[in-house]
Coordinates of C-alpha atoms and ligand atoms in Angstrom, one line a residue:
X14 CA -0.5 0.2 38.2
X15 CA -2.7 0.7 35.2
X16 CA -5.8 2.6 36.6
X17 CA -8.9 3.3 34.5
X18 CA -11.2 6.0 35.9
X19 CA -14.7 5.9 34.5
X20 CA -17.3 8.6 34.6
X21 CA -20.8 7.0 34.7
X22 CA -22.7 10.3 34.4
X23 CA -24.9 10.4 31.2
X24 CA -27.0 13.4 32.3
X25 CA -27.3 16.1 29.6
X26 CA -29.4 18.6 31.6
X27 CA -29.0 21.5 32.0
X28 CA -26.0 20.6 29.8
X29 CA -23.2 18.0 29.8
X30 CA -20.6 18.7 32.4
X31 CA -17.0 17.7 32.1
X32 CA -16.3 14.9 34.7
X33 CA -13.9 17.0 36.8
X34 CA -14.0 14.5 39.6
X35 CA -12.1 11.8 37.7
X36 CA -9.7 14.3 36.3
X37 CA -8.8 15.6 39.8
X38 CA -8.4 12.1 41.1
X39 CA -6.1 11.2 38.2
X40 CA -3.9 14.1 39.0
X41 CA -3.2 12.6 42.4
X42 CA -2.2 9.3 40.7
X43 CA 0.1 10.7 38.0
X44 CA 2.9 10.1 37.1
X45 CA 3.5 7.1 39.4
X46 CA 0.6 5.2 38.1
X47 CA -0.5 4.9 34.4
X48 CA -4.0 6.5 34.2
X49 CA -6.6 6.5 31.5
X50 CA -10.0 8.3 31.7
X51 CA -13.2 7.0 30.2
X52 CA -16.6 8.8 29.9
X53 CA -19.8 6.9 29.2
X54 CA -21.5 10.1 28.0
X55 CA -18.9 10.7 25.3
X56 CA -18.0 7.1 24.3
X57 CA -21.0 5.0 25.3
X58 CA -21.0 1.6 26.8
X59 CA -19.4 0.0 23.7
X60 CA -16.6 2.5 23.8
X61 CA -16.1 1.8 27.4
X62 CA -15.8 -1.9 26.7
X63 CA -13.2 -1.2 23.9
X64 CA -11.2 1.0 26.3
X65 CA -11.2 -1.8 28.9
X66 CA -10.0 -4.3 26.3
X67 CA -7.3 -2.0 25.0
X68 CA -6.0 -0.7 28.4
X69 CA -6.3 -3.9 30.5
X70 CA -6.5 -2.1 33.8
X71 CA -5.3 -3.4 37.1
X72 CA -7.8 -1.2 39.0
X73 CA -11.0 0.5 37.9
X74 CA -12.4 3.6 39.6
X75 CA -16.1 4.4 38.9
X76 CA -17.3 7.9 39.5
X77 CA -21.0 8.4 40.5
X78 CA -22.0 12.1 40.3
X79 CA -25.7 12.4 40.6
X80 CA -28.0 10.3 42.7
X81 CA -31.0 11.7 40.9
X82 CA -32.1 15.0 39.4
X83 CA -33.6 16.3 42.6
X84 CA -37.0 16.8 41.0
X85 CA -40.1 15.2 42.7
X86 CA -41.3 13.7 39.4
X87 CA -37.7 13.1 38.1
X88 CA -35.6 10.1 37.6
X89 CA -32.8 8.4 39.6
X90 CA -29.6 7.2 38.1
X91 CA -29.2 3.8 39.7
X92 CA -30.3 1.7 36.6
X93 CA -27.7 3.5 34.4
X94 CA -25.0 3.0 37.0
X95 CA -25.8 -0.8 37.3
X96 CA -25.4 -1.0 33.5
X97 CA -22.0 0.6 33.6
X98 CA -20.8 -1.5 36.5
X99 CA -22.0 -4.6 34.7
X100 CA -20.1 -3.6 31.6
X101 CA -16.9 -3.1 33.6
X102 CA -17.2 -6.5 35.3
X103 CA -17.8 -8.2 32.0
X104 CA -14.5 -6.7 30.6
X105 CA -12.1 -7.1 33.5
X106 CA -11.5 -8.8 36.8
X107 CA -9.7 -5.8 38.2
X108 CA -11.0 -4.5 41.6
X109 CA -13.7 -1.9 41.3
X110 CA -13.6 1.2 43.5
X111 CA -16.5 3.7 43.7
X112 CA -16.3 7.4 44.4
X113 CA -17.9 10.7 43.6
X114 CA -20.6 13.0 45.2
X115 CA -23.5 10.5 44.8
X116 CA -21.3 7.8 46.2
X117 CA -20.3 9.9 49.2
X118 CA -24.0 10.5 50.0
X119 CA -24.9 6.8 50.1
X120 CA -21.6 4.9 50.3
X121 CA -22.7 1.5 51.7
X122 CA -25.8 1.4 49.5
X123 CA -23.9 1.9 46.3
X124 CA -21.3 -0.7 47.3
X125 CA -24.1 -3.1 47.7
X126 CA -26.1 -2.1 44.6
X127 CA -23.1 -2.3 42.3
X128 CA -21.3 -5.1 44.0
X129 CA -18.0 -3.1 44.1
X130 CA -14.9 -4.1 46.1
X131 CA -14.1 -0.7 47.6
X132 CA -15.4 2.9 47.8
X133 CA -13.8 6.1 48.8
X134 CA -16.1 8.7 50.2
X135 CA -15.2 12.4 50.1
X136 CA -12.0 13.5 48.3
X137 CA -11.1 10.8 45.9
X138 CA -7.5 11.8 45.7
X139 CA -7.1 9.4 48.6
X140 CA -7.4 6.6 46.0
X141 CA -3.7 7.2 45.6
X142 CA -3.1 5.4 48.9
X143 CA -5.3 2.5 47.9
X144 CA -3.5 2.1 44.6
X145 CA -0.1 2.3 46.3
X146 CA -1.2 -0.4 48.8
X147 CA -2.6 -2.7 46.2
X148 CA 0.4 -2.2 43.9
X149 CA 2.8 -3.3 46.7
X150 CA 0.6 -6.0 48.1
X151 CA 0.0 -4.2 51.4
X152 CA -3.2 -4.4 53.4
X153 CA -5.1 -1.1 52.9
X154 CA -6.2 -1.2 56.5
X155 CA -2.6 -0.8 57.6
X156 CA -2.1 2.5 55.7
X157 CA -1.3 5.6 57.8
X158 CA 0.1 3.5 60.7
X159 CA -3.1 1.5 61.0
X160 CA -5.6 4.4 60.6
X161 CA -6.5 3.1 57.2
X162 CA -7.2 5.0 54.0
X163 CA -9.4 8.2 54.5
X164 CA -12.9 7.6 53.3
X165 CA -12.4 3.9 52.5
X166 CA -15.4 1.7 52.5
X167 CA -15.5 -2.1 52.0
X168 CA -18.6 -4.3 51.9
X169 CA -19.6 -5.4 55.4
X170 CA -17.0 -3.3 57.2
X171 CA -17.3 0.1 58.9
X172 CA -16.0 3.0 56.8
X173 CA -12.9 5.0 57.6
X174 CA -13.5 8.7 58.4
X175 CA -12.1 11.0 55.8
X176 CA -9.6 13.8 56.3
X177 CA -8.7 16.7 54.1
X178 CA -6.4 15.8 51.2
X179 CA -3.0 17.4 51.4
X180 CA -1.5 16.8 48.0
X181 CA -1.8 18.5 44.6
X182 CA -5.3 19.4 43.3
X183 CA -6.3 20.1 39.7
X184 CA -6.8 18.6 36.3
X185 CA -4.6 15.7 35.2
X186 CA -2.5 15.5 32.0
X187 CA -4.4 12.3 31.3
X188 CA -7.6 14.4 31.0
X189 CA -6.5 16.4 27.9
X190 CA -8.2 14.1 25.4
X191 CA -11.5 14.3 27.3
X192 CA -11.2 18.0 27.8
X193 CA -11.0 18.3 24.0
X194 CA -14.1 16.2 23.6
X195 CA -16.2 18.4 25.9
X196 CA -15.0 21.6 24.2
X197 CA -16.7 20.2 21.0
X198 CA -20.0 19.1 22.6
X199 CA -20.6 22.6 24.0
X200 CA -20.2 21.3 27.5
X201 CA -18.5 23.6 30.0
X202 CA -15.1 23.0 31.4
X203 CA -14.6 23.5 35.0
X204 CA -12.2 24.4 37.8
X205 CA -12.5 24.4 41.5
X206 CA -10.9 27.1 43.7
X207 CA -11.6 25.6 47.1
X208 CA -13.4 22.9 49.0
X209 CA -15.8 23.0 52.0
X210 CA -18.6 25.1 53.3
X211 CA -19.0 26.1 56.9
X212 CA -22.7 27.3 56.6
X213 CA -25.5 25.2 57.9
X214 CA -28.4 25.5 55.4
X215 CA -31.0 23.0 56.5
X216 CA -31.2 20.8 53.4
X217 CA -27.7 21.0 52.1
X218 CA -25.4 18.0 51.2
X219 CA -22.3 20.0 50.3
X220 CA -20.7 20.0 53.7
X221 CA -21.2 16.2 53.7
X222 CA -19.5 15.9 50.3
X223 CA -16.7 18.4 50.8
X224 CA -16.5 18.9 54.6
X225 CA -17.1 22.0 56.6
X226 CA -13.6 23.4 56.8
X227 CA -12.8 25.7 53.9
X228 CA -9.6 24.7 52.1
X229 CA -8.5 27.1 49.4
X230 CA -6.4 25.7 46.5
X231 CA -3.2 27.8 45.9
X232 CA -4.2 30.8 43.7
X233 CA -1.1 30.8 41.5
X234 CA -1.6 27.1 40.6
X235 CA -5.3 27.9 39.9
X236 CA -4.5 30.6 37.5
X237 CA -1.9 28.4 35.8
X238 CA -4.7 25.8 35.4
X239 CA -7.0 28.4 33.9
X240 CA -4.3 29.6 31.6
X241 CA -3.6 26.0 30.4
X242 CA -7.3 25.4 29.7
X243 CA -7.5 28.7 27.8
X244 CA -4.4 27.9 25.8
X245 CA -6.1 24.6 24.8
X246 CA -9.1 26.5 23.4
X247 CA -11.5 26.8 26.3
X248 CA -13.9 29.7 26.0
X249 CA -16.1 29.1 29.0
X250 CA -15.5 27.8 32.5
X251 CA -17.7 27.0 35.5
X252 CA -16.0 27.6 38.9
X253 CA -17.6 24.6 40.7
X254 CA -17.1 25.8 44.3
X255 CA -20.1 25.2 46.5
X256 CA -20.1 29.0 47.0
X257 CA -17.6 31.0 45.0
X258 CA -17.7 34.1 47.2
X259 CA -17.1 32.4 50.6
X260 CA -13.6 33.6 50.7
X261 CA -13.4 37.1 49.2
X262 CA -9.6 37.6 49.5
X263 CA -8.7 34.3 47.9
X264 CA -11.0 34.7 44.9
X265 CA -10.1 38.4 44.5
X266 CA -6.4 37.5 44.3
X267 CA -7.2 34.9 41.7
X268 CA -9.3 37.4 39.7
X269 CA -6.5 40.0 39.8
X270 CA -4.0 37.5 38.5
X271 CA -6.4 36.4 35.7
X272 CA -6.7 40.1 34.7
X273 CA -2.9 40.7 35.0
X274 CA -2.3 37.7 32.7
X275 CA -5.0 38.9 30.3
X276 CA -6.8 35.5 30.2
X277 CA -9.7 35.9 27.9
X278 CA -12.2 33.4 29.2
X279 CA -15.8 33.9 30.3
X280 CA -17.0 32.1 33.4
X281 CA -19.8 31.3 35.8
X282 CA -20.1 30.2 39.4
X283 CA -22.5 29.7 42.3
X284 CA -22.8 32.7 44.6
X285 CA -24.3 33.4 48.0
X286 CA -26.3 36.6 47.7
X287 CA -24.3 38.3 50.4
X288 CA -20.6 39.4 50.9
X289 CA -20.7 41.0 47.4
X290 CA -19.5 44.6 47.3
X291 CA -19.7 46.6 44.1
X292 CA -15.9 46.7 43.9
X293 CA -15.6 42.9 44.2
X294 CA -18.4 42.5 41.6
X295 CA -16.5 44.8 39.1
X296 CA -13.3 42.9 39.7
X297 CA -14.9 39.6 38.9
X298 CA -16.5 41.0 35.8
X299 CA -13.2 42.3 34.6
X300 CA -11.7 38.8 35.2
X301 CA -14.4 37.3 32.9
X302 CA -17.4 36.5 35.2
X303 CA -20.5 36.6 33.0
X304 CA -23.0 34.4 34.8
X305 CA -23.8 34.3 38.5
X306 CA -26.1 31.6 39.9
X307 CA -27.5 32.6 43.3
X308 CA -28.5 30.0 45.8
X309 CA -31.2 32.4 47.1
X310 CA -33.9 29.8 47.9
X311 CA -36.5 32.3 49.2
X312 CA -37.3 36.0 49.1
X313 CA -39.0 36.1 52.5
X314 CA -36.9 36.7 55.7
X315 CA -38.7 34.2 58.0
X316 CA -38.4 31.5 55.4
X317 CA -34.7 32.2 54.8
X318 CA -34.3 31.9 58.6
X319 CA -36.1 28.6 58.7
X320 CA -34.0 27.3 55.8
X321 CA -30.8 28.3 57.8
X322 CA -29.7 30.8 55.2
X323 CA -27.1 33.3 56.4
X324 CA -28.6 36.3 54.6
X325 CA -31.7 38.5 54.3
X326 CA -33.8 39.8 51.4
X327 CA -32.0 43.1 51.7
X328 CA -28.7 41.3 51.2
X329 CA -30.1 39.6 48.1
X330 CA -31.1 42.9 46.6
X331 CA -27.7 44.4 47.3
X332 CA -25.8 41.4 45.8
X333 CA -28.2 41.4 42.8
X334 CA -27.6 45.1 42.2
X335 CA -23.8 44.9 42.7
X336 CA -23.4 42.2 40.0
X337 CA -26.0 43.8 37.8
X338 CA -24.3 47.2 37.8
X339 CA -21.0 45.3 37.0
X340 CA -22.8 43.8 33.9
X341 CA -23.1 40.2 35.1
X342 CA -26.1 38.0 34.2
X343 CA -27.9 36.7 37.3
X344 CA -30.1 33.7 38.1
X345 CA -31.8 32.9 41.4
X346 CA -32.6 29.4 42.5
X347 CA -35.6 29.1 44.8
X348 CA -37.0 26.3 47.0
X349 CA -40.7 26.8 47.5
X350 CA -42.6 24.9 50.2
X351 CA -39.7 23.9 52.5
X352 CA -39.9 24.3 56.3
X353 CA -41.7 27.4 57.5
X354 CA -43.3 28.2 54.1
X355 CA -47.0 29.3 54.1
X356 CA -49.3 30.6 51.3
X357 CA -48.4 34.1 52.5
X358 CA -44.7 33.6 52.4
X359 CA -45.0 32.2 48.8
X360 CA -46.8 35.3 47.9
X361 CA -44.0 37.4 49.5
X362 CA -41.4 35.6 47.5
X363 CA -43.3 36.1 44.3
X364 CA -43.9 39.8 45.0
X365 CA -40.2 40.5 45.7
X366 CA -39.1 38.4 42.7
X367 CA -41.1 40.8 40.5
X368 CA -39.0 43.7 41.8
X369 CA -35.6 42.2 41.0
X370 CA -34.7 43.3 37.5
X371 CA -33.1 41.4 34.6
X372 CA -32.9 38.0 36.0
X373 CA -34.2 34.4 35.8
X374 CA -35.8 32.4 38.6
X375 CA -35.6 28.6 38.9
X376 CA -38.3 27.8 41.5
X377 CA -38.1 24.2 42.7
X378 CA -41.1 23.1 44.6
X379 CA -40.4 21.0 47.8
X380 CA -37.0 20.0 49.3
X381 CA -35.2 16.7 48.8
X382 CA -34.3 15.2 52.2
X383 CA -30.7 13.9 52.4
X384 CA -29.2 11.9 55.3
X385 CA -27.5 13.7 58.1
X386 CA -28.9 17.2 57.3
X387 CA -30.8 19.4 59.8
X388 CA -33.9 18.9 57.5
X389 CA -33.5 15.1 57.9
X390 CA -33.7 15.5 61.7
X391 CA -36.7 17.9 61.4
X392 CA -38.5 15.5 59.1
X393 CA -38.1 12.6 61.4
X394 CA -39.2 14.7 64.4
X395 CA -42.3 15.8 62.5
X396 CA -43.1 12.3 61.5
X397 CA -42.7 13.0 57.8
X398 CA -40.3 10.1 57.4
X399 CA -39.3 7.1 59.5
X400 CA -36.0 7.4 61.3
X401 CA -34.6 4.4 59.4
X402 CA -35.7 5.6 55.9
X403 CA -32.5 5.3 53.8
X404 CA -33.6 8.2 51.6
X405 CA -31.9 6.7 48.6
X406 CA -35.1 6.7 46.7
X407 CA -35.9 10.4 46.8
X408 CA -38.2 11.8 49.5
X409 CA -39.2 15.4 49.5
X410 CA -40.2 17.7 52.4
X411 CA -43.3 19.8 51.7
X412 CA -44.6 22.4 54.2
X413 CA -48.1 21.4 55.5
X414 CA -49.1 25.1 55.4
X415 CA -49.0 25.3 51.6
X416 CA -51.9 23.3 49.9
X417 CA -50.4 21.4 46.9
X418 CA -53.2 22.2 44.5
X419 CA -53.1 25.9 45.3
X420 CA -49.3 26.0 44.9
X421 CA -49.4 24.2 41.7
X422 CA -51.9 26.6 40.2
X423 CA -50.1 29.6 41.6
X424 CA -46.7 28.5 40.1
X425 CA -48.3 27.9 36.7
X426 CA -50.0 31.2 36.8
X427 CA -46.7 32.9 37.5
X428 CA -44.9 30.9 34.8
X429 CA -47.6 31.8 32.3
X430 CA -47.2 35.5 33.1
X431 CA -43.4 35.7 33.1
X432 CA -40.9 33.9 30.9
X433 CA -38.2 34.4 33.6
X434 CA -40.1 32.2 36.1
X435 CA -38.9 28.9 34.8
X436 CA -40.9 25.9 36.0
X437 CA -39.7 22.3 36.1
X438 CA -41.7 21.4 33.0
X439 CA -39.9 24.0 31.0
X440 CA -36.4 22.7 31.9
X441 CA -36.4 20.0 29.2
X442 CA -37.3 22.6 26.5
X443 CA -34.7 24.9 27.8
X444 CA -32.0 22.2 27.7
X445 CA -32.9 21.4 24.1
X446 CA -32.7 25.0 23.1
X447 CA -29.3 25.4 24.9
X448 CA -28.0 22.3 23.1
X449 CA -29.1 23.7 19.7
X450 CA -27.4 27.0 20.4
X451 CA -24.2 25.3 21.6
X452 CA -24.2 23.3 18.4
X453 CA -24.2 26.6 16.5
X454 CA -21.2 27.9 18.5
X455 CA -22.8 29.8 21.4
X456 CA -21.2 29.2 24.8
X457 CA -22.2 29.4 28.4
X458 CA -25.4 28.5 30.4
X459 CA -27.5 30.8 28.2
X460 CA -30.4 31.1 30.7
X461 CA -30.0 34.9 30.3
X462 CA -32.1 34.5 27.1
X463 CA -35.1 34.1 29.5
X464 CA -34.2 37.1 31.7
X465 CA -37.2 39.3 30.7
X466 CA -39.6 40.0 33.6
Ligands
B12_768 C1 -20.9 22.9 40.2 C2 -22.1 21.9 40.3 C3 -23.0 21.9 39.2 C4 -22.8 22.7 37.9 C5 -21.7 22.1 37.1 C6 -21.0 23.0 36.2 C7 -19.9 22.3 35.5 N1 -19.7 22.6 34.2 O1 -19.1 21.6 36.1 C8 -24.2 22.7 37.2 C9 -25.0 23.9 37.6 C10 -24.3 22.6 35.7 C11 -24.8 21.4 37.9 C12 -25.9 20.8 37.4 C13 -26.4 19.6 38.1 N2 -26.2 19.2 39.3 CO1 -24.7 19.8 40.3 N3 -23.3 20.3 41.5 C14 -22.3 21.1 41.4 C15 -21.4 21.1 42.7 C16 -21.7 22.4 43.5 C17 -20.0 20.9 42.5 C18 -19.6 19.7 41.6 C19 -18.1 19.7 41.3 O2 -17.7 19.9 40.2 N4 -17.3 19.5 42.4 C20 -15.8 19.5 42.3 C21 -15.2 18.1 41.9 C22 -13.7 18.1 41.9 O3 -15.7 17.2 42.9 P1 -16.4 15.8 42.6 O4 -16.9 15.7 41.3 O5 -17.4 15.5 43.7 O6 -15.2 14.8 42.8 C23 -14.5 14.6 44.0 C24 -15.1 13.5 44.8 O7 -16.4 13.3 44.7 C25 -14.3 12.3 44.4 N5 -14.6 11.5 43.2 C26 -15.2 11.8 42.1 N6 -15.1 10.8 41.2 C27 -14.5 9.8 41.8 C28 -14.2 8.5 41.3 C29 -13.5 7.6 42.2 C30 -13.1 6.3 41.7 C31 -13.1 8.1 43.5 C32 -12.4 7.2 44.4 C33 -13.5 9.3 43.9 C34 -14.1 10.2 43.1 O8 -13.0 12.8 44.2 C35 -13.1 14.1 43.5 C36 -12.0 15.0 43.9 O9 -11.9 15.2 45.3 C37 -22.1 19.8 43.4 C38 -22.1 19.9 45.0 C39 -20.8 19.7 45.6 N7 -20.4 20.5 46.4 O10 -20.2 18.6 45.3 C40 -23.4 19.7 42.8 C41 -24.0 18.3 42.6 C42 -22.9 17.4 42.1 N8 -25.0 18.5 41.6 C43 -26.1 17.7 41.8 C44 -27.2 17.6 40.9 C45 -28.3 16.8 41.4 C46 -27.2 18.3 39.7 C47 -28.3 18.3 38.6 C48 -28.9 17.0 38.3 C49 -29.3 19.3 39.1 C50 -30.4 19.5 38.1 N9 -31.6 19.0 38.4 O11 -30.2 20.2 37.1 C51 -27.5 18.8 37.4 C52 -26.8 17.7 36.6 C53 -25.8 18.2 35.6 C54 -25.2 17.0 34.8 N10 -25.1 17.2 33.5 O12 -24.7 16.1 35.4 C55 -25.9 16.9 43.1 C56 -25.6 15.4 42.8 C57 -26.0 14.5 43.9 C58 -27.5 14.3 44.0 N11 -28.1 14.9 44.9 O13 -28.1 13.7 43.2 C59 -24.8 17.7 43.8 C60 -23.9 16.9 44.8 C61 -25.6 18.7 44.7 C62 -26.7 18.2 45.5 N12 -27.9 18.7 45.4 O14 -26.5 17.3 46.3 N13 -24.1 21.1 39.1
SF4_769 S1 -26.6 25.9 50.6 FE1 -24.6 26.9 50.0 S2 -24.1 28.2 51.8 FE2 -25.6 26.7 52.5 S3 -24.5 25.0 53.4 FE3 -24.9 24.5 51.3 S4 -23.1 25.2 50.1 FE4 -23.1 26.2 52.1

């Protein structure tokens, strides 16, 4: 079958990100199916229309990454996605399959909104089974002895539960052209070392998207992947795991192999501020880690507990120091005014943040409520939302013990005092600065430029 996989994501903030989802899905389809990748951010809607004409696909997969930008005054992506789906429908009668993280969070809603034929929630590599069934004229519902295709959704029918993908994982050969394009727009290339997170932070969607069971990708294949990207000219990578340091042994083995092969590439990842010994930090630095983004969320123990975070402020400090001493840039993401927050706990977080050296804070005020999370259940129980609110249009939880006007003024005051306390309204300016620096050949997230207290 000729299968066109399209990335609908046009978000450029904080920087353009390579559409790893369609590349990984394509890998599962190669070489038995002929695959082409298209990216609306790179080629625009007219480019997409030309690709459809030229390739004449038998099946089109559309990747939906972001639902919105998770900011209370931000924007949702649905209008842009409608435009892309309409362009696809104009150009071809091939069946349309949806997938991606945004799709997985709201599968039936997106099927309806975009009038698609199928969707695959969770790991999209299972598209392989759908393509095989369609190519041979078999009923997709009869796949796997009648269990159906993992994650498959069709309009008006119940979805099939997903299961972990067992086949190969990684970038497709078909992605090489697009990888090149991202190297030139300063966007970061990316690699995943594992899927799944077993933690239960109250607001988090990641276990819904990737599952709770941790599945490591084989470390030799991973380092081959990194080596291939480096040989192609990649200078910066983001390891896109939900939490890079969830499995210390696996990631340490990978880092050792990167050092042994002398792969000269800088990289970043998301870290939990715990499980981070000085030895591990030094190893990662030697393997090329330059930027660590911590999902810290609060610097006050009772609030960390209410958010369901599996660490304390003391752990944060130790992790911060371990990476700092190893020479790694650090940023902390915070969520202010979630469950359990009060004026006093906000002050605690601010006070502790002032004592963490050489770092940047990204404080987000209020917490986006996603379906199926502990926060969702709490918000229904507290009467913040109705039980049947679909939550597709963003709704944010705000602690009643933090007066909005007071918090707004307090955040602004802190932002005015400290360039490393980066408020929502500064993010656009920061993204513009980063884009200018990328155009001049700088690489990486570059938030360390703000890391003065
Ligand atoms: C790493 C990451 C980042 C990094 C990316 C770095 C990089 N260079 O890649 C950074 C920090 C830059 C980032 C930024 C943002 N991110 Co982010 N990010 C992630 C994270 C943790 C992993 C994404 C990833 O690459 N996964 C690995 C790939 C392989 O998985 P995947 O893309 O989901 O693809 C799989 C399936 O979805 C499916 N699939 C994908 N496409 C298709 C297509 C078809 C046809 C099919 C069938 C299946 C399919 O199959 C794939 C393989 O299994 C996710 C959370 C998560 N755990 O998913 C959030 C996530 C994707 N981000 C999110 C958001 C909101 C953002 C920002 C808007 C935040 C902000 N306000 O700045 C920006 C937008 C950036 C942009 N330009 O688009 C949301 C999106 C959903 C939502 N809530 O709206 C997520 C899900 C987190 C969340 N809060 O829920 N992000
Ligand atoms: S916030 Fe991080 S540690 Fe917590 S559940 Fe989500 S991915 Fe796991």
